[in-house]
């Protein structure tokens, strides 16, 4: 359990750095409930001004199911207290597993008037990213005890794995002189 | 017939002036009146040129009695609409069941070469390689001007011999190459006549020539009337006799009935019409006025002859060995002189025509007579003696390419004042004039052939990936040809295939500066920039091209490369998909898309992309390489090796492919073979750092530490900033037990590259302290937020006193 204040994290910058990849597009997203016009598309459209609005009972769930067991290193959630007030989630539980009947909570975060990206690193006991088929992001309570929640963006990051082949480790050179000859395009 | 003629003339007139809407309308009305083959052909042509290929296709369909030209046009429409079977059927229609192309020449006459080219293209698209090669070779035999067939032959993997192909052996060839040449000669004479009347610059020809031409022979097909008018350049080109060559695309329109090549009747007609001459021989009226005129011209010509005396020697050596040996008839010596002088297009033409027949004067003074006596073998070196001069040194065929050349060359042509005349030679008779005109044509064609031979050799070398020879040959082209974008692009491509990206980018950037609207080869340029990681230049290029032309796959390939460099792979994929959509027959778009999918780990999609690329172009070695990479990522090394070998068989000089093969062989535990491969790679390309690096790794893996160290130390000199080199040296030292050296190198490596390889280095550094044989290779999957803390927590050895390391490494403390 950790208290999070949205700091100036920027998932895009990390993607550009080339170490991680956004893998949300490889997954199937579903929601426990949503208002028409405020669903998965708005959650995944790379725009901070559109949002998902739930329309049911707490906890509100976002289910992310992958086709392959995927390594996850971070989850980023964009929320904004100034715009959403009572719709802003205040406690989020992250559960992972293989399918709906086989998930476990691994992380609970508490937000306090967040405004921007919230970063949730995902680690197992040995401090390594986990490999899962399914992630479930559950909003268990909102600010000011609101019933429904707004979530504006979610991004899932997976590390770009260097393959275990010893030689291929060396295909990521640091200088241009060697990197330009590393491959044929 | 009588009804059709003026209407047809009007329609061709519209077509020649690109007014396709009117042409379509008029031909529709004509076709409604007279449903003949000719009018149908005219209608279909009008539709085709107006961009309504499908309309043309449908009206020409199912006409079993169609003439050859209709069938040819139908073939082209069907080909464009990708109906290859129908196109082939219609072209081979009267072949009595056989598939042979032997009767094409009789069938199609002048168009035979083009019909063969089309057959070749159809065969290539339907994967019948041998047939395609056969068709193209026949086409080239008929018409050696068709460079695209030669290119296609090279691209499909055949090795045509440019020396044999680009030859002009007999006159029949030449006439077939440019349709009705003799008719164009008349227009040559006519326009010169007109010009001398004007006494103006040659560019001012259209109105007077037009009047004169329209005066005579209304039975002639109007297209010939139009030939001088097509462009301001055309008139002077006419005089030079080049016009016929450019008229190849008009070959189709030659009507059989006006194909009579006998000069007499037409010249007779010419004489009849212009009433102000009043004399049967056209030369006479010129005499009084023009004598003084062309005497002054003669003086200027002589001056220029002296000027260019050095160059002529090499020109003759290089370009006209055939000519000088074959047709050294005295009458024909004179025409070569003006061909050789060539300061500017205008003067050349004028001088050629007037010095043509008239006099001995020019002959006596011409100093280059002796050049005929000693034709040396074309030696490349002589060309390098030529001082850099933007004047056209080669013969008149260069006018063909002037449109492609830099504007500066035109501006620097010597005699702008000399654009005045071409007085008609006073003493010529009609027949000798024709003969001489034909000779001129032959010479200019021969000059073009000479150039094509050179370029052909270079292109052949490039398509076989003999890049070094290709570059040499390209460099030895004459400067005016050399300074064209196309040659620069080819040079860039040659350096690209050698993986010398810096030089490649240099050439391409020049091309882009000079001709920002040029689209071809820009995809190669963008890939070179991608390799060099020059983000700014690549973004600028992408923006330029997007503003220029959104309908070309090359634009989207460049944009995709730009975003891929910025690591926005999803956007890059989107752009590459767009490229594929815009042109499904562009193999490189598929290859790039495949590489992007590999980066996003969508290997199955990547595989299908590469397969598509290979289907479109079996010699696209990048695609084979991509397939090999996929298998290598999936750890199916045997398959990877096979595919890399296939890529290597296409491009046998690429050291990158060899390196990858070596790596895969090492992974297959065939280390001896791997070493052999690396040795070959290094022999091919001694400066390649990648090969040395991999060879060093292999030595290390084999336990040959001393050799590994030697290799890596050399590498350190070549690429001092590469962190992985230090990392590897560190590992070697650690294995050897030199812990302090190992630590030192590890720390240097980390300093050089805090982010990238630090995971591996961190693992290596910790064990280096005390533990006994840790598994260094387990990669800790890095999470981004750890890095800032990592680099701060590793101040091992203060990297103070070592040479070779850049100063900025000290910032990373």
XYZ file of N, CA and C in Angstrom, chain A:
555
model
N 0.843 -1.184 0.000
C 0.000 0.000 0.000
C 0.869 1.221 0.000
N 0.588 2.129 -0.862
C 1.453 3.317 -0.890
C 0.629 4.533 -1.265
N 1.051 5.604 -0.721
C 0.371 6.860 -0.987
C 0.999 7.489 -2.216
N 0.188 7.890 -3.115
C 0.757 8.437 -4.347
C 0.272 9.842 -4.560
N 1.223 10.642 -4.857
C 0.862 11.940 -5.376
C 1.288 11.951 -6.820
N 0.493 12.472 -7.679
C 0.900 12.477 -9.079
C 2.046 13.446 -9.246
N 3.176 12.907 -9.549
C 4.331 13.780 -9.774
C 4.511 13.949 -11.270
N 5.621 14.489 -11.631
C 5.796 14.736 -13.062
C 6.364 13.510 -13.756
N 5.661 12.437 -13.658
C 6.124 11.280 -14.446
C 5.533 11.400 -15.829
N 6.233 10.881 -16.761
C 5.749 10.949 -18.130
C 6.019 9.614 -18.794
N 5.005 8.833 -18.968
C 5.233 7.521 -19.555
C 5.768 7.588 -20.979
N 5.395 8.644 -21.661
C 5.830 8.727 -23.058
C 7.343 8.845 -23.133
N 7.892 9.583 -22.193
C 9.336 9.777 -22.234
C 10.053 8.439 -22.066
N 9.515 7.632 -21.192
C 10.159 6.341 -20.988
C 10.005 5.452 -22.201
N 8.860 5.585 -22.851
C 8.708 4.798 -24.069
C 9.725 5.215 -25.094
N 9.914 6.532 -25.182
C 10.850 7.027 -26.185
C 12.266 6.618 -25.848
N 12.518 6.436 -24.575
C 13.892 6.072 -24.225
C 14.244 4.694 -24.719
N 13.221 3.953 -25.076
C 13.530 2.695 -25.724
C 13.666 1.518 -24.797
N 13.391 1.707 -23.519
C 13.547 0.580 -22.610
C 12.270 -0.193 -22.421
N 11.168 0.501 -22.619
C 9.887 -0.160 -22.360
C 8.993 0.060 -23.556
N 7.956 -0.720 -23.582
C 7.011 -0.630 -24.679
C 5.614 -0.636 -24.095
N 4.749 0.100 -24.746
C 3.370 0.137 -24.269
C 2.646 -1.039 -24.888
N 2.138 -1.913 -24.051
C 1.576 -3.159 -24.591
C 0.073 -3.220 -24.468
N -0.571 -2.116 -24.122
C -2.014 -2.154 -24.007
C -2.699 -2.568 -25.289
N -2.036 -2.290 -26.418
C -2.678 -2.619 -27.687
C -2.688 -4.108 -27.941
N -1.897 -4.855 -27.197
C -1.883 -6.296 -27.412
C -2.937 -6.988 -26.548
N -3.692 -6.202 -25.808
C -4.598 -6.818 -24.843
C -6.040 -6.522 -25.202
N -6.929 -7.251 -24.562
C -8.359 -6.992 -24.703
C -8.816 -6.309 -23.433
N -9.467 -5.169 -23.610
C -9.886 -4.369 -22.459
C -11.383 -4.511 -22.243
N -11.778 -4.600 -20.989
C -13.207 -4.592 -20.708
C -13.431 -3.858 -19.389
N -14.659 -3.368 -19.233
C -14.982 -2.571 -18.064
C -16.169 -3.197 -17.345
N -16.224 -2.949 -16.087
C -17.363 -3.499 -15.352
C -18.641 -2.767 -15.729
N -18.533 -1.497 -16.000
C -19.704 -0.737 -16.426
C -19.221 0.558 -17.026
N -20.028 1.135 -17.896
C -19.649 2.450 -18.389
C -20.872 3.178 -18.924
N -20.764 4.488 -18.948
C -21.812 5.309 -19.529
C -21.611 5.310 -21.032
N -22.657 5.305 -21.804
C -22.459 5.276 -23.257
C -21.664 6.492 -23.719
N -20.687 6.224 -24.554
C -19.844 7.306 -25.039
C -18.664 7.594 -24.141
N -18.572 6.864 -23.067
C -17.448 7.111 -22.151
C -16.882 5.763 -21.735
N -16.359 5.039 -22.732
C -15.960 3.663 -22.452
C -14.492 3.413 -22.714
N -14.216 2.209 -23.207
C -12.819 1.796 -23.390
C -12.111 2.702 -24.387
N -12.806 3.076 -25.456
C -12.155 3.915 -26.462
C -11.640 5.202 -25.862
N -12.454 5.786 -24.988
C -12.020 7.039 -24.394
C -10.891 6.803 -23.397
N -10.846 5.610 -22.870
C -9.784 5.320 -21.918
C -8.451 5.122 -22.628
N -8.511 4.702 -23.904
C -7.291 4.324 -24.607
C -6.994 5.212 -25.789
N -7.530 6.417 -25.792
C -7.356 7.221 -27.005
C -6.210 8.212 -26.919
N -5.340 8.086 -25.942
C -4.178 8.973 -25.836
C -4.571 10.426 -25.666
N -5.744 10.674 -25.138
C -6.156 12.057 -24.929
C -6.572 12.227 -23.497
N -6.090 13.276 -22.888
C -6.402 13.479 -21.482
C -7.765 14.114 -21.291
N -8.381 14.574 -22.350
C -9.657 15.263 -22.131
C -10.850 14.335 -22.247
N -10.653 13.104 -22.744
C -11.774 12.156 -22.759
C -11.555 11.144 -21.637
N -12.626 10.588 -21.115
C -12.474 9.733 -19.943
C -13.503 8.610 -19.951
N -13.242 7.661 -19.129
C -14.180 6.579 -18.873
C -15.002 6.975 -17.651
N -16.324 6.830 -17.799
C -17.160 7.057 -16.621
C -17.897 5.767 -16.312
N -17.732 5.299 -15.123
C -18.389 4.044 -14.751
C -19.865 4.322 -14.451
N -20.611 3.246 -14.374
C -22.050 3.433 -14.207
C -22.653 2.295 -13.394
N -22.022 1.981 -12.291
C -22.542 0.846 -11.534
C -22.124 0.941 -10.096
N -21.925 -0.230 -9.532
C -21.571 -0.291 -8.117
C -20.073 -0.358 -7.963
N -19.614 0.156 -6.838
C -18.200 -0.053 -6.522
C -17.996 -1.519 -6.209
N -16.852 -2.131 -6.414
C -15.681 -1.570 -7.102
C -15.854 -1.565 -8.616
N -15.322 -0.524 -9.253
C -15.328 -0.474 -10.717
C -14.077 -1.127 -11.234
N -14.246 -1.948 -12.267
C -13.117 -2.769 -12.708
C -12.725 -2.446 -14.137
N -11.438 -2.449 -14.358
C -10.894 -2.424 -15.718
C -10.131 -3.724 -15.889
N -10.562 -4.551 -16.813
C -9.907 -5.846 -17.023
C -9.077 -5.798 -18.290
N -7.842 -6.215 -18.135
C -6.935 -6.199 -19.285
C -6.435 -7.611 -19.473
N -6.800 -8.235 -20.589
C -6.431 -9.634 -20.796
C -5.534 -9.751 -22.009
N -4.382 -10.401 -21.805
C -3.423 -10.568 -22.884
C -3.571 -11.926 -23.521
N -3.108 -12.009 -24.758
C -3.153 -13.295 -25.436
C -1.979 -14.158 -25.033
N -0.892 -13.486 -24.640
C 0.263 -14.262 -24.209
C 0.615 -13.804 -22.824
N 1.376 -14.590 -22.139
C 1.836 -14.163 -20.837
C 2.817 -13.026 -21.044
N 2.477 -11.875 -20.538
C 3.235 -10.667 -20.841
C 3.914 -10.148 -19.588
N 5.105 -9.684 -19.790
C 5.840 -9.105 -18.665
C 5.389 -7.675 -18.468
N 5.021 -7.342 -17.276
C 4.542 -5.979 -16.997
C 5.496 -5.346 -16.005
N 5.918 -4.154 -16.308
C 6.798 -3.468 -15.366
C 6.122 -2.268 -14.707
N 5.235 -1.592 -15.431
C 4.605 -0.407 -14.838
C 3.178 -0.249 -15.334
N 2.402 0.401 -14.513
C 1.072 0.834 -14.937
C 0.976 2.326 -14.655
N 0.467 3.049 -15.620
C 0.291 4.487 -15.433
C -1.182 4.814 -15.557
N -1.673 5.607 -14.628
C -3.091 5.997 -14.644
C -3.157 7.513 -14.601
N -3.973 8.036 -15.491
C -4.102 9.486 -15.538
C -5.437 9.882 -14.920
N -5.377 10.622 -13.850
C -6.605 11.128 -13.227
C -6.376 12.584 -12.869
N -7.470 13.290 -12.652
C -7.315 14.712 -12.376
C -8.379 15.153 -11.385
N -7.929 15.466 -10.182
C -8.892 15.847 -9.158
C -9.547 17.174 -9.480
N -8.781 18.089 -10.078
C -9.329 19.423 -10.326
C -10.503 19.360 -11.282
N -10.454 18.444 -12.229
C -11.542 18.352 -13.185
C -12.643 17.425 -12.698
N -12.255 16.363 -11.984
C -13.224 15.317 -11.709
C -13.779 15.310 -10.296
N -13.085 15.915 -9.403
C -13.489 16.014 -7.995
C -13.976 14.702 -7.410
N -15.277 14.598 -7.265
C -15.728 13.403 -6.549
C -15.645 12.148 -7.403
N -15.383 12.320 -8.681
C -15.234 11.149 -9.524
C -13.818 10.589 -9.491
N -12.907 11.324 -8.878
C -11.517 10.874 -8.894
C -11.366 9.684 -7.965
N -10.754 8.629 -8.459
C -10.556 7.475 -7.566
C -9.602 7.830 -6.434
N -9.855 7.253 -5.304
C -8.928 7.516 -4.206
C -8.193 6.253 -3.778
N -8.771 5.122 -4.059
C -8.055 3.893 -3.730
C -8.186 2.935 -4.895
N -7.054 2.473 -5.342
C -7.049 1.579 -6.505
C -6.330 0.306 -6.108
N -6.940 -0.801 -6.473
C -6.311 -2.091 -6.180
C -5.924 -2.741 -7.507
N -4.719 -3.244 -7.541
C -4.264 -3.906 -8.773
C -4.210 -5.397 -8.506
N -4.888 -6.134 -9.347
C -4.894 -7.591 -9.196
C -4.411 -8.198 -10.493
N -3.647 -9.256 -10.377
C -3.138 -9.902 -11.581
C -3.336 -11.396 -11.456
N -3.312 -12.047 -12.608
C -3.454 -13.498 -12.569
C -3.589 -14.052 -13.964
N -4.207 -15.210 -14.040
C -4.376 -15.859 -15.337
C -5.752 -15.639 -15.922
N -6.782 -15.668 -15.116
C -8.111 -15.368 -15.636
C -8.968 -14.855 -14.490
N -10.206 -14.621 -14.783
C -11.054 -13.940 -13.809
C -11.113 -14.647 -12.470
N -11.089 -15.944 -12.512
C -11.219 -16.663 -11.234
C -9.882 -16.949 -10.600
N -8.816 -16.390 -11.182
C -7.511 -16.714 -10.647
C -6.659 -15.465 -10.572
N -7.167 -14.437 -9.884
C -6.359 -13.238 -9.755
C -6.136 -12.917 -8.297
N -4.992 -12.260 -8.094
C -4.602 -11.925 -6.728
C -4.232 -10.472 -6.664
N -4.503 -9.900 -5.554
C -4.154 -8.497 -5.411
C -2.658 -8.389 -5.133
N -2.002 -7.563 -5.887
C -0.583 -7.399 -5.621
C -0.244 -5.986 -5.172
N -1.154 -5.063 -5.418
C -0.779 -3.696 -5.116
C -2.031 -2.916 -4.790
N -1.947 -2.089 -3.792
C -3.042 -1.167 -3.499
C -2.443 0.211 -3.384
N -2.999 1.161 -4.067
C -2.457 2.510 -3.947
C -3.573 3.459 -3.519
N -3.181 4.439 -2.755
C -4.117 5.452 -2.296
C -3.721 6.767 -2.936
N -4.710 7.403 -3.514
C -4.413 8.674 -4.160
C -4.997 9.793 -3.319
N -4.301 10.913 -3.383
C -4.794 12.050 -2.642
C -4.750 13.270 -3.547
N -5.903 13.569 -4.077
C -6.039 14.700 -5.009
C -4.993 14.663 -6.120
N -4.962 13.614 -6.840
C -3.953 13.521 -7.894
C -4.320 14.420 -9.073
N -3.326 14.803 -9.803
C -3.592 15.638 -10.979
C -2.559 15.325 -12.039
N -2.832 14.297 -12.815
C -1.854 13.915 -13.823
C -1.621 12.427 -13.775
N -0.450 12.020 -14.231
C -0.129 10.598 -14.293
C 0.243 10.074 -12.913
N -0.274 8.923 -12.619
C 0.120 8.223 -11.400
C 0.862 6.971 -11.830
N 2.004 6.773 -11.244
C 2.832 5.658 -11.681
C 2.776 4.532 -10.664
N 2.453 3.345 -11.122
C 2.409 2.189 -10.230
C 3.431 1.173 -10.716
N 4.551 1.065 -10.093
C 5.510 0.047 -10.536
C 5.036 -1.335 -10.093
N 5.262 -2.267 -10.926
C 4.808 -3.624 -10.627
C 6.042 -4.486 -10.432
N 6.145 -5.047 -9.244
C 7.306 -5.880 -8.969
C 6.860 -7.080 -8.185
N 7.599 -8.120 -8.367
C 7.295 -9.261 -7.501
C 8.260 -9.240 -6.313
N 8.251 -10.353 -5.600
C 9.040 -10.374 -4.362
C 10.502 -10.138 -4.650
N 10.922 -10.617 -5.822
C 12.339 -10.496 -6.129
C 12.632 -9.214 -6.909
N 11.721 -8.297 -6.869
C 11.933 -7.000 -7.515
C 12.048 -7.092 -9.024
N 11.394 -8.077 -9.589
C 11.421 -8.169 -11.045
C 10.006 -7.971 -11.552
N 9.881 -7.541 -12.794
C 8.525 -7.399 -13.329
C 7.848 -8.757 -13.414
N 6.549 -8.738 -13.413
C 5.815 -10.001 -13.349
C 5.312 -10.387 -14.724
N 5.037 -11.663 -14.859
C 4.521 -12.156 -16.123
C 3.114 -12.664 -15.877
N 2.179 -12.056 -16.572
C 0.775 -12.374 -16.293
C -0.020 -12.449 -17.568
N -1.183 -13.073 -17.458
C -2.136 -13.067 -18.552
C -3.166 -11.959 -18.389
N -3.445 -11.618 -17.144
C -4.554 -10.682 -16.943
C -4.231 -9.703 -15.838
N -4.665 -8.486 -16.045
C -4.539 -7.455 -15.009
C -5.939 -6.924 -14.743
N -6.227 -6.693 -13.495
C -7.512 -6.057 -13.186
C -7.242 -4.853 -12.304
N -7.669 -3.713 -12.778
C -7.510 -2.478 -11.995
C -8.865 -2.187 -11.371
N -8.905 -2.204 -10.061
C -10.187 -2.043 -9.368
C -10.179 -0.731 -8.599
N -11.206 0.049 -8.814
C -11.364 1.289 -8.056
C -12.273 0.969 -6.882
N -11.692 1.024 -5.704
C -12.492 0.610 -4.555
C -13.155 1.769 -3.853
N -12.565 2.964 -3.988
C -13.299 4.101 -3.439
C -12.887 5.369 -4.164
N -13.738 6.361 -4.093
C -13.470 7.629 -4.766
C -13.326 8.754 -3.737
N -12.826 9.847 -4.243
C -12.752 11.035 -3.390
C -14.168 11.465 -2.999
N -14.287 12.016 -1.838
C -15.559 12.528 -1.358
C -16.651 11.464 -1.403
N -16.209 10.205 -1.348
C -17.164 9.096 -1.359
C -18.073 9.095 -2.564
N -17.555 9.470 -3.700
C -18.360 9.428 -4.904
C -18.656 7.985 -5.299
N -19.729 7.819 -6.052
C -20.103 6.459 -6.440
C -19.392 6.033 -7.710
N -19.502 6.900 -8.733
C -18.874 6.536 -10.004
C -17.498 7.166 -10.101
N -16.742 6.692 -11.066
C -15.374 7.169 -11.183
C -15.076 7.600 -12.617
N -14.146 8.520 -12.727
C -13.619 8.914 -14.033
C -12.177 8.468 -14.116
N -11.833 7.848 -15.234
C -10.415 7.588 -15.427
C -10.083 8.042 -16.838
N -9.024 8.810 -16.981
C -8.813 9.438 -18.278
C -7.908 8.659 -19.200
N -6.881 8.031 -18.669
C -5.958 7.256 -19.503
C -5.346 6.165 -18.664
N -5.062 5.048 -19.306
C -4.280 4.013 -18.626
C -3.218 3.529 -19.613
N -2.014 3.372 -19.137
C -0.964 2.825 -19.987
C -0.284 1.681 -19.257
N 0.030 0.660 -20.018
C 0.717 -0.490 -19.438
C 2.077 -0.598 -20.111
N 3.115 -0.694 -19.323
C 4.457 -0.792 -19.884
C 5.039 -2.156 -19.651
N 5.708 -2.617 -20.700
C 6.411 -3.883 -20.583
C 7.855 -3.641 -20.955
N 8.779 -4.198 -20.253
C 10.178 -3.931 -20.599
C 10.541 -4.614 -21.901
N 11.391 -3.960 -22.627
C 11.892 -4.581 -23.859
C 12.978 -5.539 -23.446
N 12.712 -6.785 -23.655
C 13.621 -7.764 -23.087
C 14.782 -8.012 -24.002
N 15.941 -8.007 -23.432
C 17.077 -8.459 -24.215
C 17.022 -9.979 -24.214
N 17.083 -10.539 -25.340
C 16.952 -11.990 -25.398
C 18.130 -12.658 -24.698
N 17.927 -13.898 -24.388
C 18.929 -14.571 -23.583
C 20.093 -15.093 -24.387
N 20.016 -14.894 -25.658
C 21.131 -15.360 -26.476
C 22.313 -14.469 -26.184
N 23.392 -15.005 -25.843
C 24.527 -14.172 -25.411
C 24.960 -13.186 -26.474
N 25.012 -13.630 -27.674
C 25.516 -12.750 -28.720
C 24.562 -11.607 -28.983
N 23.295 -11.934 -28.999
C 22.360 -10.893 -29.384
C 22.275 -9.789 -28.361
N 22.809 -10.068 -27.203
C 22.889 -8.988 -26.224
C 23.596 -7.797 -26.798
N 24.502 -8.069 -27.679
C 25.354 -6.994 -28.140
C 24.789 -6.268 -29.335
N 23.541 -6.479 -29.619
C 23.014 -5.773 -30.759
C 22.481 -4.405 -30.398
N 22.634 -4.014 -29.163
C 22.214 -2.660 -28.810
C 23.433 -1.873 -28.422
N 24.130 -1.391 -29.406
C 25.345 -0.658 -29.117
C 25.025 0.743 -28.658
N 25.990 1.334 -28.040
C 25.732 2.677 -27.544
C 26.212 3.741 -28.502
N 27.121 3.417 -29.369
C 27.569 4.451 -30.301
C 26.922 4.243 -31.652
N 26.838 5.332 -32.369
C 26.249 5.250 -33.699
C 27.140 4.446 -34.623
N 28.446 4.581 -34.416
C 29.360 3.925 -35.361
C 29.125 2.433 -35.424
N 28.906 1.836 -34.256
C 28.657 0.401 -34.287
C 27.191 0.095 -34.549
N 26.321 0.948 -34.039
C 24.901 0.628 -34.168
C 24.455 0.678 -35.621
N 25.107 1.549 -36.415
C 24.654 1.647 -37.797
C 24.931 0.379 -38.564
N 25.889 -0.375 -38.110
C 26.187 -1.605 -38.811
C 25.533 -2.805 -38.162
N 24.713 -2.544 -37.165
C 24.203 -3.677 -36.404
C 23.215 -4.494 -37.209
N 22.510 -3.844 -38.086
C 21.491 -4.600 -38.800
C 21.295 -4.024 -40.185
N 20.566 -4.760 -40.970
C 20.213 -4.264 -42.297
C 18.734 -3.960 -42.280
N 18.376 -2.854 -42.836
C 16.972 -2.450 -42.760
C 16.366 -2.452 -44.152
